[in-house]
Amino acid sequence: MSQKQTYPVQLVQPDGRRVFDREHGALVADIDAERLRQLYRDMVITRRIDVEATALQRQGQLGLWPPLLGQEAAQVGSAHALHPDDYVFCSYRETAVAYCRGVPPEQLTALWRGVSHHCWDPDAVKMTNANIVVGSQGLHATGYAFAAHLDGADIATIAYFGDGATSQGDLAEALGFAAAWSAPVVFFCQNNQWAISEPVAVQSHTPLVRRADGYGIAGVQVDGNDVLAVLAVTRQAVERARTGGGPTFIEAMTYRMGPHTTADDPSRYRTAADTEYWAQRDPIERVRLLLDREGDLSPEFTQQVTDEADEVARRLRTATIEMPDPDPLRIFDNVYATEHPLMTEERQQLSAYLAEGAQS
């Protein structure tokens, strides 16, 4: 017997018209015009950050940059669903999440410029720095969530990853452990259709959200370019986690409009027609059309957001270019929680080498 066809949760269509969905609509009933404008503002600003950082890399000011162009709704919508004490475990593309969690623009590029092992203080914003080992953040999020549960903390964690990470064993282990112990973790998959050059159809012949069925946990597929729908399903998942309902797997259907990183050339493996299809479903334009349709968009507000985004981009550029080179001995900082004999010896050796070089 064939299963009933399911569709991604959607509350706003690409042309800005609302979709009637009693269950999920109720989850965002508090989002009035002002809060919708805030979601729009955050998406516009984070896209401006992304465009500026990409330009900085092309100009030789950054070694690498992982663009998020086209995924603003998935990141901003989910970030706005989190509580201040929830903890975020990201991959390397969640710039918009970092911005929404309060990371200053000046701190977003240190790692990518090569002057630091990190960009921001994780404890200050309850969000880890970029994780390059694909899929391992699922284990980190699950372990932290389970430990918090044992400590009696009513929080949730969220692990962000792409469709490619679902092929990693680390994520399978995280899902298995989280399911077995009802860990309060949200697995947030940004299915942007490409794991570098491999389309998602190569990785899975069924929707990725069905992985949840195999682990016996809740799963939901959402239109990842619809910020309200993403906000709704993530709120639901976070509430489930915080109240003892266990983990949730969210598959946000979106599209990576740019390259995997600035070291990639997407024109070698996908067509312009593919990109154009998704360009017509742009997440920012969707909210702009919704605001305009409902009489909540003015030229003054639009200009204000543009000016604010340009100012944030200016701060990002200035801070990046003016970042000082680090002290070489900083390479030993934050490796171990306490002093380690081998690290002490290596620090002394490098210090002596640098002193010898300075004298010659």
PDB file of N, CA, C and O in Angstrom, residues 49-83:
ATOM      1  N   ILE A  49      26.135  40.839   4.586  1.00  0.00           N
ATOM      2  CA  ILE A  49      27.363  40.325   5.197  1.00  0.00           C
ATOM      3  C   ILE A  49      27.999  39.285   4.289  1.00  0.00           C
ATOM      4  O   ILE A  49      29.209  39.285   4.042  1.00  0.00           O
ATOM      5  N   ASP A  50      27.178  38.383   3.777  1.00  0.00           N
ATOM      6  CA  ASP A  50      27.664  37.297   2.935  1.00  0.00           C
ATOM      7  C   ASP A  50      28.281  37.829   1.644  1.00  0.00           C
ATOM      8  O   ASP A  50      29.348  37.381   1.218  1.00  0.00           O
ATOM      9  N   VAL A  51      27.611  38.773   1.012  1.00  0.00           N
ATOM     10  CA  VAL A  51      28.122  39.357  -0.225  1.00  0.00           C
ATOM     11  C   VAL A  51      29.452  40.073   0.032  1.00  0.00           C
ATOM     12  O   VAL A  51      30.403  39.958  -0.755  1.00  0.00           O
ATOM     13  N   GLU A  52      29.540  40.790   1.145  1.00  0.00           N
ATOM     14  CA  GLU A  52      30.767  41.522   1.467  1.00  0.00           C
ATOM     15  C   GLU A  52      31.914  40.572   1.762  1.00  0.00           C
ATOM     16  O   GLU A  52      33.051  40.781   1.312  1.00  0.00           O
ATOM     17  N   ALA A  53      31.629  39.516   2.523  1.00  0.00           N
ATOM     18  CA  ALA A  53      32.680  38.543   2.844  1.00  0.00           C
ATOM     19  C   ALA A  53      33.166  37.821   1.591  1.00  0.00           C
ATOM     20  O   ALA A  53      34.368  37.552   1.441  1.00  0.00           O
ATOM     21  N   THR A  54      32.250  37.512   0.695  1.00  0.00           N
ATOM     22  CA  THR A  54      32.646  36.872  -0.572  1.00  0.00           C
ATOM     23  C   THR A  54      33.552  37.810  -1.363  1.00  0.00           C
ATOM     24  O   THR A  54      34.573  37.378  -1.927  1.00  0.00           O
ATOM     25  N   ALA A  55      33.205  39.093  -1.399  1.00  0.00           N
ATOM     26  CA  ALA A  55      34.041  40.067  -2.097  1.00  0.00           C
ATOM     27  C   ALA A  55      35.414  40.175  -1.441  1.00  0.00           C
ATOM     28  O   ALA A  55      36.444  40.270  -2.134  1.00  0.00           O
ATOM     29  N   LEU A  56      35.461  40.156  -0.118  1.00  0.00           N
ATOM     30  CA  LEU A  56      36.737  40.213   0.590  1.00  0.00           C
ATOM     31  C   LEU A  56      37.623  39.023   0.233  1.00  0.00           C
ATOM     32  O   LEU A  56      38.843  39.161   0.064  1.00  0.00           O
ATOM     33  N   GLN A  57      37.022  37.851   0.096  1.00  0.00           N
ATOM     34  CA  GLN A  57      37.815  36.685  -0.287  1.00  0.00           C
ATOM     35  C   GLN A  57      38.345  36.829  -1.709  1.00  0.00           C
ATOM     36  O   GLN A  57      39.516  36.534  -1.982  1.00  0.00           O
ATOM     37  N   ARG A  58      37.509  37.308  -2.610  1.00  0.00           N
ATOM     38  CA  ARG A  58      37.935  37.484  -3.994  1.00  0.00           C
ATOM     39  C   ARG A  58      39.054  38.514  -4.105  1.00  0.00           C
ATOM     40  O   ARG A  58      39.848  38.476  -5.036  1.00  0.00           O
ATOM     41  N   GLN A  59      39.093  39.433  -3.151  1.00  0.00           N
ATOM     42  CA  GLN A  59      40.123  40.474  -3.157  1.00  0.00           C
ATOM     43  C   GLN A  59      41.362  40.068  -2.363  1.00  0.00           C
ATOM     44  O   GLN A  59      42.271  40.881  -2.182  1.00  0.00           O
ATOM     45  N   GLY A  60      41.401  38.826  -1.896  1.00  0.00           N
ATOM     46  CA  GLY A  60      42.574  38.326  -1.202  1.00  0.00           C
ATOM     47  C   GLY A  60      42.628  38.641   0.281  1.00  0.00           C
ATOM     48  O   GLY A  60      43.654  38.400   0.932  1.00  0.00           O
ATOM     49  N   GLN A  61      41.534  39.160   0.854  1.00  0.00           N
ATOM     50  CA  GLN A  61      41.525  39.508   2.264  1.00  0.00           C
ATOM     51  C   GLN A  61      41.104  38.340   3.157  1.00  0.00           C
ATOM     52  O   GLN A  61      41.354  38.368   4.364  1.00  0.00           O
ATOM     53  N   LEU A  62      40.457  37.338   2.598  1.00  0.00           N
ATOM     54  CA  LEU A  62      40.101  36.118   3.312  1.00  0.00           C
ATOM     55  C   LEU A  62      40.642  34.923   2.547  1.00  0.00           C
ATOM     56  O   LEU A  62      40.684  34.937   1.308  1.00  0.00           O
ATOM     57  N   GLY A  63      41.027  33.900   3.292  1.00  0.00           N
ATOM     58  CA  GLY A  63      41.529  32.708   2.624  1.00  0.00           C
ATOM     59  C   GLY A  63      40.410  31.886   2.009  1.00  0.00           C
ATOM     60  O   GLY A  63      40.590  31.240   0.978  1.00  0.00           O
ATOM     61  N   LEU A  64      39.242  31.920   2.643  1.00  0.00           N
ATOM     62  CA  LEU A  64      38.096  31.116   2.209  1.00  0.00           C
ATOM     63  C   LEU A  64      36.834  31.725   2.803  1.00  0.00           C
ATOM     64  O   LEU A  64      36.882  32.418   3.817  1.00  0.00           O
ATOM     65  N   TRP A  65      35.698  31.462   2.157  1.00  0.00           N
ATOM     66  CA  TRP A  65      34.415  31.873   2.713  1.00  0.00           C
ATOM     67  C   TRP A  65      33.340  30.907   2.230  1.00  0.00           C
ATOM     68  O   TRP A  65      33.263  30.585   1.047  1.00  0.00           O
ATOM     69  N   PRO A  66      32.482  30.418   3.137  1.00  0.00           N
ATOM     70  CA  PRO A  66      31.372  29.531   2.768  1.00  0.00           C
ATOM     71  C   PRO A  66      30.071  30.330   2.630  1.00  0.00           C
ATOM     72  O   PRO A  66      29.449  30.660   3.641  1.00  0.00           O
ATOM     73  N   PRO A  67      29.640  30.680   1.434  1.00  0.00           N
ATOM     74  CA  PRO A  67      28.461  31.531   1.256  1.00  0.00           C
ATOM     75  C   PRO A  67      27.169  30.863   1.742  1.00  0.00           C
ATOM     76  O   PRO A  67      27.019  29.644   1.705  1.00  0.00           O
ATOM     77  N   LEU A  68      26.235  31.711   2.183  1.00  0.00           N
ATOM     78  CA  LEU A  68      24.921  31.212   2.595  1.00  0.00           C
ATOM     79  C   LEU A  68      23.822  31.760   1.701  1.00  0.00           C
ATOM     80  O   LEU A  68      22.631  31.590   2.007  1.00  0.00           O
ATOM     81  N   LEU A  69      24.173  32.394   0.603  1.00  0.00           N
ATOM     82  CA  LEU A  69      23.215  33.027  -0.297  1.00  0.00           C
ATOM     83  C   LEU A  69      22.079  32.075  -0.659  1.00  0.00           C
ATOM     84  O   LEU A  69      22.309  30.987  -1.179  1.00  0.00           O
ATOM     85  N   GLY A  70      20.849  32.489  -0.379  1.00  0.00           N
ATOM     86  CA  GLY A  70      19.671  31.678  -0.658  1.00  0.00           C
ATOM     87  C   GLY A  70      19.148  30.905   0.531  1.00  0.00           C
ATOM     88  O   GLY A  70      18.034  30.373   0.495  1.00  0.00           O
ATOM     89  N   GLN A  71      19.936  30.847   1.609  1.00  0.00           N
ATOM     90  CA  GLN A  71      19.544  30.060   2.774  1.00  0.00           C
ATOM     91  C   GLN A  71      19.206  30.942   3.984  1.00  0.00           C
ATOM     92  O   GLN A  71      19.141  30.462   5.116  1.00  0.00           O
ATOM     93  N   GLU A  72      18.958  32.217   3.726  1.00  0.00           N
ATOM     94  CA  GLU A  72      18.715  33.156   4.821  1.00  0.00           C
ATOM     95  C   GLU A  72      17.469  32.815   5.636  1.00  0.00           C
ATOM     96  O   GLU A  72      17.476  32.923   6.868  1.00  0.00           O
ATOM     97  N   ALA A  73      16.396  32.399   4.982  1.00  0.00           N
ATOM     98  CA  ALA A  73      15.161  32.098   5.713  1.00  0.00           C
ATOM     99  C   ALA A  73      15.335  30.892   6.623  1.00  0.00           C
ATOM    100  O   ALA A  73      14.838  30.882   7.761  1.00  0.00           O
ATOM    101  N   ALA A  74      16.028  29.872   6.145  1.00  0.00           N
ATOM    102  CA  ALA A  74      16.246  28.671   6.954  1.00  0.00           C
ATOM    103  C   ALA A  74      17.025  29.018   8.220  1.00  0.00           C
ATOM    104  O   ALA A  74      16.723  28.511   9.316  1.00  0.00           O
ATOM    105  N   GLN A  75      18.014  29.880   8.090  1.00  0.00           N
ATOM    106  CA  GLN A  75      18.854  30.211   9.238  1.00  0.00           C
ATOM    107  C   GLN A  75      18.207  31.240  10.162  1.00  0.00           C
ATOM    108  O   GLN A  75      18.181  31.068  11.380  1.00  0.00           O
ATOM    109  N   VAL A  76      17.679  32.309   9.597  1.00  0.00           N
ATOM    110  CA  VAL A  76      17.075  33.353  10.425  1.00  0.00           C
ATOM    111  C   VAL A  76      15.806  32.840  11.111  1.00  0.00           C
ATOM    112  O   VAL A  76      15.587  33.067  12.309  1.00  0.00           O
ATOM    113  N   GLY A  77      14.967  32.119  10.369  1.00  0.00           N
ATOM    114  CA  GLY A  77      13.732  31.597  10.950  1.00  0.00           C
ATOM    115  C   GLY A  77      13.997  30.655  12.108  1.00  0.00           C
ATOM    116  O   GLY A  77      13.361  30.758  13.168  1.00  0.00           O
ATOM    117  N   SER A  78      14.952  29.757  11.946  1.00  0.00           N
ATOM    118  CA  SER A  78      15.252  28.804  13.013  1.00  0.00           C
ATOM    119  C   SER A  78      15.934  29.490  14.187  1.00  0.00           C
ATOM    120  O   SER A  78      15.660  29.175  15.357  1.00  0.00           O
ATOM    121  N   ALA A  79      16.809  30.449  13.908  1.00  0.00           N
ATOM    122  CA  ALA A  79      17.508  31.148  14.990  1.00  0.00           C
ATOM    123  C   ALA A  79      16.534  31.919  15.873  1.00  0.00           C
ATOM    124  O   ALA A  79      16.695  31.974  17.098  1.00  0.00           O
ATOM    125  N   HIS A  80      15.508  32.501  15.269  1.00  0.00           N
ATOM    126  CA  HIS A  80      14.521  33.260  16.036  1.00  0.00           C
ATOM    127  C   HIS A  80      13.629  32.348  16.872  1.00  0.00           C
ATOM    128  O   HIS A  80      12.904  32.845  17.752  1.00  0.00           O
ATOM    129  N   ALA A  81      13.657  31.063  16.624  1.00  0.00           N
ATOM    130  CA  ALA A  81      12.847  30.127  17.408  1.00  0.00           C
ATOM    131  C   ALA A  81      13.541  29.690  18.684  1.00  0.00           C
ATOM    132  O   ALA A  81      12.920  29.068  19.551  1.00  0.00           O
ATOM    133  N   LEU A  82      14.816  30.003  18.835  1.00  0.00           N
ATOM    134  CA  LEU A  82      15.605  29.513  19.959  1.00  0.00           C
ATOM    135  C   LEU A  82      15.481  30.415  21.179  1.00  0.00           C
ATOM    136  O   LEU A  82      15.295  31.619  21.061  1.00  0.00           O
ATOM    137  N   HIS A  83      15.636  29.807  22.342  1.00  0.00           N
ATOM    138  CA  HIS A  83      15.692  30.550  23.590  1.00  0.00           C
ATOM    139  C   HIS A  83      17.136  30.992  23.837  1.00  0.00           C
ATOM    140  O   HIS A  83      18.078  30.374  23.338  1.00  0.00           O
TER     141      HIS A  83
END
